[in-house]
mmCIF file of C-alpha atoms in Angstrom:
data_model
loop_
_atom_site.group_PDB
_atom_site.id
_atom_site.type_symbol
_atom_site.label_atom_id
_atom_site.label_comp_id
_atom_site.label_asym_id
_atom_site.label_seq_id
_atom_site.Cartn_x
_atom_site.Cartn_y
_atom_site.Cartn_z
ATOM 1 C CA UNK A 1 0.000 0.000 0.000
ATOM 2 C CA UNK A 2 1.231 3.625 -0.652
ATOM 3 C CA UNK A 3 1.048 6.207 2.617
ATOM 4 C CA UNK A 4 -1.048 8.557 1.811
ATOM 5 C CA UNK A 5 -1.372 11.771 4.205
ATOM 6 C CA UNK A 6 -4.317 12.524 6.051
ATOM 7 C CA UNK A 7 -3.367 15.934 7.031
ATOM 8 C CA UNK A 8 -4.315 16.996 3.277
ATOM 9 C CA UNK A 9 -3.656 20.341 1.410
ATOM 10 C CA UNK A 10 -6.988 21.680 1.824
ATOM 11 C CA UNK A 11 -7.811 24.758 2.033
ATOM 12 C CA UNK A 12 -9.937 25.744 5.459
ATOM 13 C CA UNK A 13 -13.822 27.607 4.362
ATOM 14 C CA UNK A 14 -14.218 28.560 7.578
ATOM 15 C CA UNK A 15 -11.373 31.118 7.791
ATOM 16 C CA UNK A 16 -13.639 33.663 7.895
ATOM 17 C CA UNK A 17 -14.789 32.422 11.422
ATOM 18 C CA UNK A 18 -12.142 32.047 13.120
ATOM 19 C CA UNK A 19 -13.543 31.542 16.614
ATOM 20 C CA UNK A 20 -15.954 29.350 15.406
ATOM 21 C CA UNK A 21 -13.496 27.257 14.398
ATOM 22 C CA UNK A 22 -11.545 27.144 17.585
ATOM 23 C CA UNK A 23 -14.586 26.781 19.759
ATOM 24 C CA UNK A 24 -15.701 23.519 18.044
ATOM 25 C CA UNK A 25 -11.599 21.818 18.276
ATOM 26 C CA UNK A 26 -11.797 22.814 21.913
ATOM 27 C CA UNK A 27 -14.834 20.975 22.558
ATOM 28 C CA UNK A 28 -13.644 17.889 20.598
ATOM 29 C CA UNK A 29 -10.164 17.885 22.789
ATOM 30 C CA UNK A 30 -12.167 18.647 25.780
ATOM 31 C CA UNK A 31 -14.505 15.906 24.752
ATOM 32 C CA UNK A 32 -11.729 13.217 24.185
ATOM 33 C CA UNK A 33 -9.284 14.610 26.867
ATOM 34 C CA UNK A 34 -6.453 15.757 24.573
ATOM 35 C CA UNK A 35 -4.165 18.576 26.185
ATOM 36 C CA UNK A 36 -2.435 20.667 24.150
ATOM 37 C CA UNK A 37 -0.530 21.956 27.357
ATOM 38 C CA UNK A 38 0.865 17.878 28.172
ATOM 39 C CA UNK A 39 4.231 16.324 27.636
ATOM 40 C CA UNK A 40 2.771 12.782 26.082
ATOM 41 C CA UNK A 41 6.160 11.387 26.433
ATOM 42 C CA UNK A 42 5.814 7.432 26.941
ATOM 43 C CA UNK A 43 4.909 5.555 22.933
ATOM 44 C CA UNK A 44 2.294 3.541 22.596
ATOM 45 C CA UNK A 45 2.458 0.049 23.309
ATOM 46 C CA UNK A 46 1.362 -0.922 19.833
ATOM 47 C CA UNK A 47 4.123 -2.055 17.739
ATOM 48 C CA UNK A 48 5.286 -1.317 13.746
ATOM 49 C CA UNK A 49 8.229 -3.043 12.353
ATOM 50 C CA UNK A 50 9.685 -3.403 16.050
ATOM 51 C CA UNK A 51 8.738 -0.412 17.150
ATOM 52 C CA UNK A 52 6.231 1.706 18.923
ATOM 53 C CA UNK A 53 3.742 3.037 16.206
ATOM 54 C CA UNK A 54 3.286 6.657 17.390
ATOM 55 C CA UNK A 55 3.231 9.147 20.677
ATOM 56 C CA UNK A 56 -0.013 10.808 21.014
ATOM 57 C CA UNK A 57 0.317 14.434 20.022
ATOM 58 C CA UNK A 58 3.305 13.622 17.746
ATOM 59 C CA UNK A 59 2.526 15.113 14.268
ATOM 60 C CA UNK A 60 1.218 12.494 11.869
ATOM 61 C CA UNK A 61 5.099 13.037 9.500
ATOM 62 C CA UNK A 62 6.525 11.134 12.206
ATOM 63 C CA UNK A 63 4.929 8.293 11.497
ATOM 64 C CA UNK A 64 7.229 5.294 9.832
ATOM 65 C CA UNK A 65 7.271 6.484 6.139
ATOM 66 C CA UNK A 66 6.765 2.306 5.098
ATOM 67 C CA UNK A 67 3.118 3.101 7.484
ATOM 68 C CA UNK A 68 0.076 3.062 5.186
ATOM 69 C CA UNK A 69 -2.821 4.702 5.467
ATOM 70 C CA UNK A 70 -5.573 6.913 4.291
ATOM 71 C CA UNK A 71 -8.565 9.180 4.810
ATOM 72 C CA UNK A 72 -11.633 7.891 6.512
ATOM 73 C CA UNK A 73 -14.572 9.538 5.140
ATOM 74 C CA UNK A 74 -16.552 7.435 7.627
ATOM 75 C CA UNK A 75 -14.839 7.989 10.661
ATOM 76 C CA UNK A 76 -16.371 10.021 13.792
ATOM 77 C CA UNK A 77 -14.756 13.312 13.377
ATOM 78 C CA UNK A 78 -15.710 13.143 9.000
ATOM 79 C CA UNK A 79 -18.323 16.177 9.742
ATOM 80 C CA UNK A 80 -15.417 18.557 11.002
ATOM 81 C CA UNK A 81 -13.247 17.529 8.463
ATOM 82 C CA UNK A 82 -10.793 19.513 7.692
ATOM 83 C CA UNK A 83 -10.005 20.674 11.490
ATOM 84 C CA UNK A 84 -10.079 17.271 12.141
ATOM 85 C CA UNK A 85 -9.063 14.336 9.975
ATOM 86 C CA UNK A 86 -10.183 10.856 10.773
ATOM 87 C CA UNK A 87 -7.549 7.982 8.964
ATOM 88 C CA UNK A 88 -8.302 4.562 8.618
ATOM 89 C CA UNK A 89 -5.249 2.129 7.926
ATOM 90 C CA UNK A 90 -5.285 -1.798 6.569
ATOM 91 C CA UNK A 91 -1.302 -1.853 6.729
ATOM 92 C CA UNK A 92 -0.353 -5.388 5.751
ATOM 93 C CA UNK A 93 1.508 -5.194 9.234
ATOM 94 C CA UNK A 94 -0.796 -5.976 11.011
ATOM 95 C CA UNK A 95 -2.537 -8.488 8.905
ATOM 96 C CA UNK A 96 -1.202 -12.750 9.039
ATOM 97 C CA UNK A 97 -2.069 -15.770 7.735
ATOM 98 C CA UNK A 98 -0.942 -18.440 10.443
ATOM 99 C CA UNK A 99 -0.894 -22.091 10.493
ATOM 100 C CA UNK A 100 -4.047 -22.523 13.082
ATOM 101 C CA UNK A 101 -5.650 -19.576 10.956
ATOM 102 C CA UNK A 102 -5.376 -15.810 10.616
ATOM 103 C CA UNK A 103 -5.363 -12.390 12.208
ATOM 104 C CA UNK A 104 -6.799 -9.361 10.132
ATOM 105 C CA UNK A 105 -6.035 -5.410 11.779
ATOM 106 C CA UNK A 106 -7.476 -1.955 10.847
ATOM 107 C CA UNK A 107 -6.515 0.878 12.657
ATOM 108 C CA UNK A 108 -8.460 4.201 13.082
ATOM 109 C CA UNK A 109 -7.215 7.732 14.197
ATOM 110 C CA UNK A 110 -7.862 11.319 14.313
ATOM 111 C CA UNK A 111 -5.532 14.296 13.953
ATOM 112 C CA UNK A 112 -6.188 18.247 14.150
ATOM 113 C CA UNK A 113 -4.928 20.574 11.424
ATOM 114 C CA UNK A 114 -1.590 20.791 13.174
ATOM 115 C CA UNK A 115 -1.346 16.601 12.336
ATOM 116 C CA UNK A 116 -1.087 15.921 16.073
ATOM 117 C CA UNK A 117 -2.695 12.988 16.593
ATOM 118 C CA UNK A 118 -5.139 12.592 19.496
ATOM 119 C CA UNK A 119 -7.110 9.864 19.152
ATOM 120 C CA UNK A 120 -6.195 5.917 17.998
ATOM 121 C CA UNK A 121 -8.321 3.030 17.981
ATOM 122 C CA UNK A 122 -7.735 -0.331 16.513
ATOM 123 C CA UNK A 123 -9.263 -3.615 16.096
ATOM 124 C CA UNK A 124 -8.164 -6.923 15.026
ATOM 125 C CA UNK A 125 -10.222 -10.223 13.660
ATOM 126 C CA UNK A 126 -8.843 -13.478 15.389
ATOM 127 C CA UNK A 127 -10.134 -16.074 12.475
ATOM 128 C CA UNK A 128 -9.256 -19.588 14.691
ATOM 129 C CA UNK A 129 -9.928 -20.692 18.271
ATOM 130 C CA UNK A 130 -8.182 -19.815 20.846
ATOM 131 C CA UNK A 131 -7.702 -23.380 22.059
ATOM 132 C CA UNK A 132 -4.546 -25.705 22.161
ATOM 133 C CA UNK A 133 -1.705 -25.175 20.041
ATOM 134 C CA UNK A 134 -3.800 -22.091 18.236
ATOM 135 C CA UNK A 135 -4.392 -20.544 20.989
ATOM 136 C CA UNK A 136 -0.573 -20.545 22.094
ATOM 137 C CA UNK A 137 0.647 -19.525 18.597
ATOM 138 C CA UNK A 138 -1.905 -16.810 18.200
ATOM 139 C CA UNK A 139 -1.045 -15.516 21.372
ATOM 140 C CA UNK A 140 2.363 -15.297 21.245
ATOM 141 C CA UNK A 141 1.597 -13.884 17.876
ATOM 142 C CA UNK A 142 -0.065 -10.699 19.413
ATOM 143 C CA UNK A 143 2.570 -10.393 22.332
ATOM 144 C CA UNK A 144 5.339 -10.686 20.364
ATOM 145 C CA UNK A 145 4.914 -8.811 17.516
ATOM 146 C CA UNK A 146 1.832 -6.213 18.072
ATOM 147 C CA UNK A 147 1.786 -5.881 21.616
ATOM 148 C CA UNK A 148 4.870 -5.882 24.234
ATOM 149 C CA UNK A 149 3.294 -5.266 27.158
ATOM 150 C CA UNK A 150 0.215 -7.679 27.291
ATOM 151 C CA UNK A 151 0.804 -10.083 30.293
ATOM 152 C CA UNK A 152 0.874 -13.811 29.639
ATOM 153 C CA UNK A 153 -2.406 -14.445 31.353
ATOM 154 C CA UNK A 154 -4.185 -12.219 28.961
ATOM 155 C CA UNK A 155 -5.825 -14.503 26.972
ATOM 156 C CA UNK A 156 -7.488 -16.058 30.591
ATOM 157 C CA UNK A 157 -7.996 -12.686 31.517
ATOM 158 C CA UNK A 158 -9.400 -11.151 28.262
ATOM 159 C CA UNK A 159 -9.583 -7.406 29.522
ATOM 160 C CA UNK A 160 -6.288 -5.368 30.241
ATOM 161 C CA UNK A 161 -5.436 -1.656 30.943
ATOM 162 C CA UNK A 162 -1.747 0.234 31.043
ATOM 163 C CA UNK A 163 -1.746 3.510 32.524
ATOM 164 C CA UNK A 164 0.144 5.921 31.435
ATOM 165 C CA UNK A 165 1.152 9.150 33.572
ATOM 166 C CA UNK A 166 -1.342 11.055 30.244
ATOM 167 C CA UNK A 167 -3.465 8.002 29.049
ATOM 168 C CA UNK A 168 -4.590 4.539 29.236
ATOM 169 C CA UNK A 169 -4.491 1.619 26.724
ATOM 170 C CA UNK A 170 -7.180 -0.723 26.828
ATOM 171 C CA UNK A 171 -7.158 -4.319 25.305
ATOM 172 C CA UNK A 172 -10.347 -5.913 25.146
ATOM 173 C CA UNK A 173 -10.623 -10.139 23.709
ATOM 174 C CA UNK A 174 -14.445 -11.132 22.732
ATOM 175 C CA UNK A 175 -15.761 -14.176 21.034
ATOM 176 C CA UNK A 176 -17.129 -12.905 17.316
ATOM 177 C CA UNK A 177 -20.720 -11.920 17.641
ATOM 178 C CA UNK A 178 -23.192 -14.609 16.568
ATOM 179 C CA UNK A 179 -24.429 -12.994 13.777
ATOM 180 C CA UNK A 180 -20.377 -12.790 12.727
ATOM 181 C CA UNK A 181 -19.538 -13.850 8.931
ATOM 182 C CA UNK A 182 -16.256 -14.521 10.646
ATOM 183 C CA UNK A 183 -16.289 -17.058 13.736
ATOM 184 C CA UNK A 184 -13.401 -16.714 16.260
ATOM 185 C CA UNK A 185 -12.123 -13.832 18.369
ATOM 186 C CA UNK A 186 -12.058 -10.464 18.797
ATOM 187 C CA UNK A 187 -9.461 -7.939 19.897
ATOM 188 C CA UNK A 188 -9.970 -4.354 20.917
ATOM 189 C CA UNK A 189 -7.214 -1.788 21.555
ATOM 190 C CA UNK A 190 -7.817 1.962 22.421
ATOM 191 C CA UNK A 191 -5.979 5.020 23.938
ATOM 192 C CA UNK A 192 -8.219 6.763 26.253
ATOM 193 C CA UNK A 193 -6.783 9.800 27.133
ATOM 194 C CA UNK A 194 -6.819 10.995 30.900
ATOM 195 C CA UNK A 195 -9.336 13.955 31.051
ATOM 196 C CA UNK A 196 -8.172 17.130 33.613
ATOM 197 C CA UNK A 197 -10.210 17.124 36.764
ATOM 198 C CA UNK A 198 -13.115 19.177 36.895
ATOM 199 C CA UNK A 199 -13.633 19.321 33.022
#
């Protein structure tokens, strides 16, 4: 796949309202917790090629130049595009076909016009059981390659959170609904960003 940027070129139509504009990013930050005024200093725990995809606030050019990705027209910021951009990405990353059966990624997350990136969300399809020797390899799939700092008991556990001194990462592991084309598992990720008191 080729990287495309989701910061864009466009030009803004609401320059002429300046404040306007302002007011409505300030209530999406304030809604999703993003400071503008905070050192996000520890990486994600989600992996690319090794290492940690991105640092929430970094600007969106940081990102590995091999990272693909693209604009989400469906995403839940596509009304305020272009002060925000939603991106959706399929990288073949985070994609496998394993011997016991596969794992298939998508990633979704939003940046301001600045390309700081404040919001990331990702969820992977888990096409085998989670059972045996699939279980183990799929596992130690996810751990080893995706995700560092799962503990081995996850997969007994199925719900984990890291805190971070700005955020917390959140792994969730579901059976496929039952009205699923796809049966197997299901694995949530999300950064939820640590809101200021009082707000």
């Amino acid at each position: 796949m080729l990287a495309v940027s989701c910061t864009g070129s466009h030009t803004s139509k609401q320059a002429d309202s300046p404040k306007a504009t302002l007011t409505l990013l300030d209530s999406i930050f304030l809604t999703e917790g993003f400071d503008t005024t905070a050192a996000y200093t520890d990486p994600v725990c989600l992996q690319y090629k090794g290492k940690p995809l991105l640092t929430i606030g970094e600007n969106v050019k940081k990102l590995d130049t091999t990272f693909s990705y693209r604009y989400d027209p469906n995403g839940k910021y596509d009304r305020h595009f272009p002060t925000i951009t939603d991106c959706l990405s399929l990288d073949d990353y985070y994609s496998v076909t394993l011997s016991t059966g596969s794992i298939s990624g998508a990633l979704y997350f939003s940046a301001d016009k600045q390309g700081r990136v404040f919001r990331l969300h990702g969820q992977w399809i888990i096409d085998a059981e989670l059972v045996d020797t699939s279980g183990m390899e799929i596992m130690n799939f996810l751990t080893t390659k995706y995700f560092h700092c799962l503990p081995p008991d996850f997969k007994g556990r199925k719900n984990f959170e890291l805190t971070h001194k700005n955020y917390t990462e959140k792994f969730k592991l579901y059976p496929s609904p039952e009205n699923s084309s796809i049966s197997g598992w299901r694995l949530d990720y999300s950064v939820v960003l640590t809101k200021k008191e009082g707000l």
